[in-house]
Tab-separated table of N, CA and C in Angstrom:
chain	number	residue	atom	x	y	z
A	134	MET	N	8.453	-56.005	30.845
A	134	MET	CA	8.554	-56.057	29.404
A	134	MET	C	7.296	-56.682	28.793
A	135	VAL	N	6.820	-57.741	29.374
A	135	VAL	CA	5.638	-58.403	28.827
A	135	VAL	C	4.442	-57.452	28.854
A	136	ASP	N	4.210	-56.785	29.988
A	136	ASP	CA	3.066	-55.882	30.101
A	136	ASP	C	3.219	-54.649	29.225
A	137	ARG	N	4.408	-54.074	29.204
A	137	ARG	CA	4.631	-52.825	28.472
A	137	ARG	C	4.753	-53.029	26.963
A	138	ASP	N	5.235	-54.149	26.542
A	138	ASP	CA	5.438	-54.381	25.113
A	138	ASP	C	4.345	-55.264	24.512
A	139	TYR	N	4.308	-56.510	24.905
A	139	TYR	CA	3.377	-57.465	24.303
A	139	TYR	C	1.915	-57.131	24.594
A	140	LYS	N	1.575	-57.059	25.880
A	140	LYS	CA	0.176	-56.833	26.235
A	140	LYS	C	-0.312	-55.469	25.770
A	141	ALA	N	0.488	-54.441	25.957
A	141	ALA	CA	0.061	-53.098	25.545
A	141	ALA	C	-0.238	-53.061	24.053
A	142	SER	N	0.596	-53.685	23.247
A	142	SER	CA	0.365	-53.695	21.808
A	142	SER	C	-0.893	-54.489	21.454
A	143	LEU	N	-1.106	-55.602	22.125
A	143	LEU	CA	-2.307	-56.401	21.862
A	143	LEU	C	-3.574	-55.655	22.278
A	144	TYR	N	-3.547	-55.008	23.445
A	144	TYR	CA	-4.718	-54.257	23.898
A	144	TYR	C	-4.990	-53.071	22.975
A	145	ALA	N	-3.936	-52.395	22.533
A	145	ALA	CA	-4.114	-51.281	21.595
A	145	ALA	C	-4.704	-51.791	20.286
A	146	ARG	N	-4.242	-52.936	19.840
A	146	ARG	CA	-4.759	-53.534	18.601
A	146	ARG	C	-6.249	-53.860	18.735
A	147	ALA	N	-6.660	-54.267	19.935
A	147	ALA	CA	-8.070	-54.573	20.204
A	147	ALA	C	-8.874	-53.300	20.491
A	148	ARG	N	-8.216	-52.148	20.430
A	148	ARG	CA	-8.829	-50.832	20.641
A	148	ARG	C	-9.346	-50.635	22.058
A	149	VAL	N	-8.707	-51.277	23.046
A	149	VAL	CA	-9.026	-51.036	24.449
A	149	VAL	C	-8.607	-49.595	24.736
A	150	PRO	N	-9.537	-48.731	25.127
A	150	PRO	CA	-9.232	-47.307	25.198
A	150	PRO	C	-8.241	-46.907	26.290
A	151	GLU	N	-8.121	-47.743	27.311
A	151	GLU	CA	-7.264	-47.377	28.443
A	151	GLU	C	-6.681	-48.649	29.055
A	152	TYR	N	-5.402	-48.597	29.389
A	152	TYR	CA	-4.695	-49.759	29.933
A	152	TYR	C	-3.775	-49.260	31.031
A	153	TRP	N	-3.925	-49.808	32.240
A	153	TRP	CA	-3.096	-49.398	33.379
A	153	TRP	C	-2.176	-50.546	33.756
A	154	ILE	N	-0.960	-50.203	34.125
A	154	ILE	CA	-0.008	-51.173	34.668
A	154	ILE	C	0.349	-50.716	36.076
A	155	VAL	N	0.138	-51.576	37.049
A	155	VAL	CA	0.523	-51.273	38.428
A	155	VAL	C	1.968	-51.728	38.593
A	156	ASP	N	2.857	-50.788	38.793
A	156	ASP	CA	4.296	-51.048	38.926
A	156	ASP	C	4.668	-51.010	40.405
A	157	LEU	N	4.650	-52.178	41.041
A	157	LEU	CA	4.926	-52.257	42.471
A	157	LEU	C	6.382	-51.963	42.802
A	158	VAL	N	7.277	-52.254	41.896
A	158	VAL	CA	8.705	-52.017	42.139
A	158	VAL	C	8.990	-50.521	42.273
A	159	HIS	N	8.322	-49.716	41.456
A	159	HIS	CA	8.571	-48.272	41.456
A	159	HIS	C	7.439	-47.460	42.083
A	160	ASP	N	6.491	-48.142	42.735
A	160	ASP	CA	5.346	-47.467	43.361
A	160	ASP	C	4.689	-46.483	42.405
A	161	ALA	N	4.309	-46.975	41.244
A	161	ALA	CA	3.742	-46.110	40.216
A	161	ALA	C	2.651	-46.840	39.436
A	162	ILE	N	1.864	-46.058	38.727
A	162	ILE	CA	0.860	-46.578	37.810
A	162	ILE	C	1.189	-46.009	36.437
A	163	ASP	N	1.323	-46.880	35.446
A	163	ASP	CA	1.519	-46.447	34.061
A	163	ASP	C	0.153	-46.451	33.393
A	164	VAL	N	-0.265	-45.308	32.906
A	164	VAL	CA	-1.571	-45.161	32.264
A	164	VAL	C	-1.348	-45.003	30.765
A	165	HIS	N	-1.893	-45.933	30.012
A	165	HIS	CA	-1.777	-45.925	28.552
A	165	HIS	C	-3.152	-45.588	27.978
A	166	ARG	N	-3.187	-44.629	27.041
A	166	ARG	CA	-4.450	-44.216	26.411
A	166	ARG	C	-4.225	-43.920	24.932
A	167	GLU	N	-5.297	-43.803	24.216
A	167	GLU	CA	-5.297	-43.458	22.791
A	167	GLU	C	-4.661	-44.545	21.922
A	168	PRO	N	-5.301	-45.705	21.836
A	168	PRO	CA	-4.775	-46.763	20.971
A	168	PRO	C	-4.717	-46.287	19.519
A	169	ASP	N	-3.664	-46.703	18.835
A	169	ASP	CA	-3.443	-46.227	17.474
A	169	ASP	C	-2.690	-47.288	16.681
A	170	ALA	N	-2.980	-47.352	15.399
A	170	ALA	CA	-2.225	-48.246	14.521
A	170	ALA	C	-0.801	-47.722	14.399
A	171	ALA	N	0.155	-48.639	14.483
A	171	ALA	CA	1.568	-48.281	14.366
A	171	ALA	C	2.279	-49.460	13.716
A	172	PRO	N	2.501	-49.401	12.415
A	172	PRO	CA	3.099	-50.532	11.698
A	172	PRO	C	4.397	-51.042	12.318
A	173	GLY	N	5.172	-50.186	12.953
A	173	GLY	CA	6.434	-50.614	13.544
A	173	GLY	C	6.294	-51.245	14.924
A	174	ALA	N	5.097	-51.173	15.514
A	174	ALA	CA	4.883	-51.738	16.847
A	174	ALA	C	4.786	-53.258	16.764
A	175	LEU	N	4.970	-53.895	17.907
A	175	LEU	CA	5.020	-55.351	17.986
A	175	LEU	C	3.849	-56.028	17.275
A	176	TYR	N	2.638	-55.664	17.594
A	176	TYR	CA	1.456	-56.266	16.960
A	176	TYR	C	0.721	-55.263	16.071
A	177	GLY	N	1.432	-54.256	15.616
A	177	GLY	CA	0.867	-53.294	14.688
A	177	GLY	C	0.068	-52.175	15.322
A	178	SER	N	0.075	-52.094	16.653
A	178	SER	CA	-0.646	-51.024	17.351
A	178	SER	C	0.109	-50.630	18.601
A	179	ARG	N	-0.183	-49.436	19.066
A	179	ARG	CA	0.446	-48.922	20.287
A	179	ARG	C	-0.474	-47.875	20.890
A	180	TYR	N	-0.147	-47.423	22.086
A	180	TYR	CA	-0.866	-46.321	22.712
A	180	TYR	C	-0.071	-45.040	22.477
A	181	ARG	N	-0.763	-44.011	21.999
A	181	ARG	CA	-0.084	-42.740	21.741
A	181	ARG	C	0.233	-41.996	23.023
A	182	SER	N	-0.552	-42.210	24.054
A	182	SER	CA	-0.355	-41.513	25.320
A	182	SER	C	0.061	-42.506	26.398
A	183	ARG	N	1.160	-42.198	27.085
A	183	ARG	CA	1.608	-43.021	28.218
A	183	ARG	C	2.103	-42.079	29.293
A	184	GLU	N	1.570	-42.262	30.496
A	184	GLU	CA	1.920	-41.393	31.608
A	184	GLU	C	2.204	-42.249	32.833
A	185	THR	N	3.277	-41.949	33.536
A	185	THR	CA	3.613	-42.645	34.775
A	185	THR	C	3.239	-41.729	35.935
A	186	LEU	N	2.396	-42.247	36.827
A	186	LEU	CA	1.915	-41.453	37.963
A	186	LEU	C	2.347	-42.078	39.275
A	187	ARG	N	2.705	-41.218	40.222
A	187	ARG	CA	3.090	-41.642	41.570
A	187	ARG	C	2.303	-40.798	42.581
A	188	ALA	N	2.164	-41.324	43.796
A	188	ALA	CA	1.508	-40.568	44.866
A	188	ALA	C	2.273	-39.263	45.065
A	189	PRO	N	1.596	-38.195	45.312
A	189	PRO	CA	0.193	-38.035	45.690
A	189	PRO	C	-0.754	-37.773	44.514
A	190	ALA	N	-0.338	-38.057	43.309
A	190	ALA	CA	-1.191	-37.840	42.127
A	190	ALA	C	-2.436	-38.723	42.195
A	191	ALA	N	-3.371	-38.405	41.335
A	191	ALA	CA	-4.587	-39.205	41.191
A	191	ALA	C	-4.806	-39.443	39.701
A	192	VAL	N	-5.541	-40.498	39.398
A	192	VAL	CA	-5.858	-40.813	38.002
A	192	VAL	C	-7.367	-40.911	37.864
A	193	ALA	N	-7.879	-40.315	36.794
A	193	ALA	CA	-9.317	-40.372	36.530
A	193	ALA	C	-9.554	-41.345	35.383
A	194	PRO	N	-10.222	-42.457	35.638
A	194	PRO	CA	-10.507	-43.408	34.563
A	194	PRO	C	-11.367	-42.752	33.482
A	195	LEU	N	-11.158	-43.142	32.249
A	195	LEU	CA	-11.943	-42.580	31.147
A	195	LEU	C	-13.439	-42.815	31.346
A	196	ILE	N	-13.791	-43.934	31.955
A	196	ILE	CA	-15.201	-44.272	32.144
A	196	ILE	C	-15.851	-43.438	33.254
A	197	ALA	N	-15.029	-42.867	34.148
A	197	ALA	CA	-15.550	-42.046	35.251
A	197	ALA	C	-14.619	-40.858	35.482
A	198	PRO	N	-14.556	-39.941	34.536
A	198	PRO	CA	-13.589	-38.843	34.630
A	198	PRO	C	-13.786	-37.908	35.818
A	199	ASP	N	-14.975	-37.910	36.408
A	199	ASP	CA	-15.236	-37.047	37.563
A	199	ASP	C	-14.929	-37.726	38.886
A	200	ASN	N	-14.358	-38.935	38.832
A	200	ASN	CA	-14.063	-39.691	40.046
A	200	ASN	C	-12.599	-40.128	40.079
A	201	PRO	N	-11.689	-39.190	40.285
A	201	PRO	CA	-10.268	-39.563	40.321
A	201	PRO	C	-9.955	-40.503	41.486
A	202	ILE	N	-9.006	-41.386	41.242
A	202	ILE	CA	-8.571	-42.357	42.248
A	202	ILE	C	-7.148	-41.983	42.661
A	203	PRO	N	-6.912	-41.780	43.948
A	203	PRO	CA	-5.546	-41.489	44.388
A	203	PRO	C	-4.622	-42.690	44.064
A	204	ILE	N	-3.455	-42.397	43.540
A	204	ILE	CA	-2.487	-43.455	43.209
A	204	ILE	C	-2.170	-44.277	44.443
A	205	ALA	N	-2.047	-43.640	45.584
A	205	ALA	CA	-1.732	-44.362	46.840
A	205	ALA	C	-2.777	-45.432	47.151
A	206	ASP	N	-4.024	-45.231	46.727
A	206	ASP	CA	-5.081	-46.220	46.977
A	206	ASP	C	-4.945	-47.452	46.101
A	207	LEU	N	-4.171	-47.353	45.026
A	207	LEU	CA	-3.990	-48.483	44.111
A	207	LEU	C	-2.745	-49.301	44.422
A	208	LEU	N	-1.943	-48.817	45.343
A	208	LEU	CA	-0.688	-49.496	45.693
A	208	LEU	C	-0.780	-50.060	47.110
A	209	PRO	N	-0.046	-51.153	47.362
A	209	PRO	CA	-0.098	-51.725	48.722
A	209	PRO	C	0.563	-50.823	49.755
């Protein structure tokens, strides 16, 4: 809850373009992108795009879109 609600809203408010949450309980990575103002959100901002990825998927960071990282490499 803290990462998905409080931190995500604060990072979106600061216009951090991409925010990942490593979910060890569900063996997944939550990728948040496209920060946007949202008056109803906790701190007035939210991410418009949220995607949950699991192995064998890969995620390409916005800073290096040609270098996808396998989800399995990000999990223990």
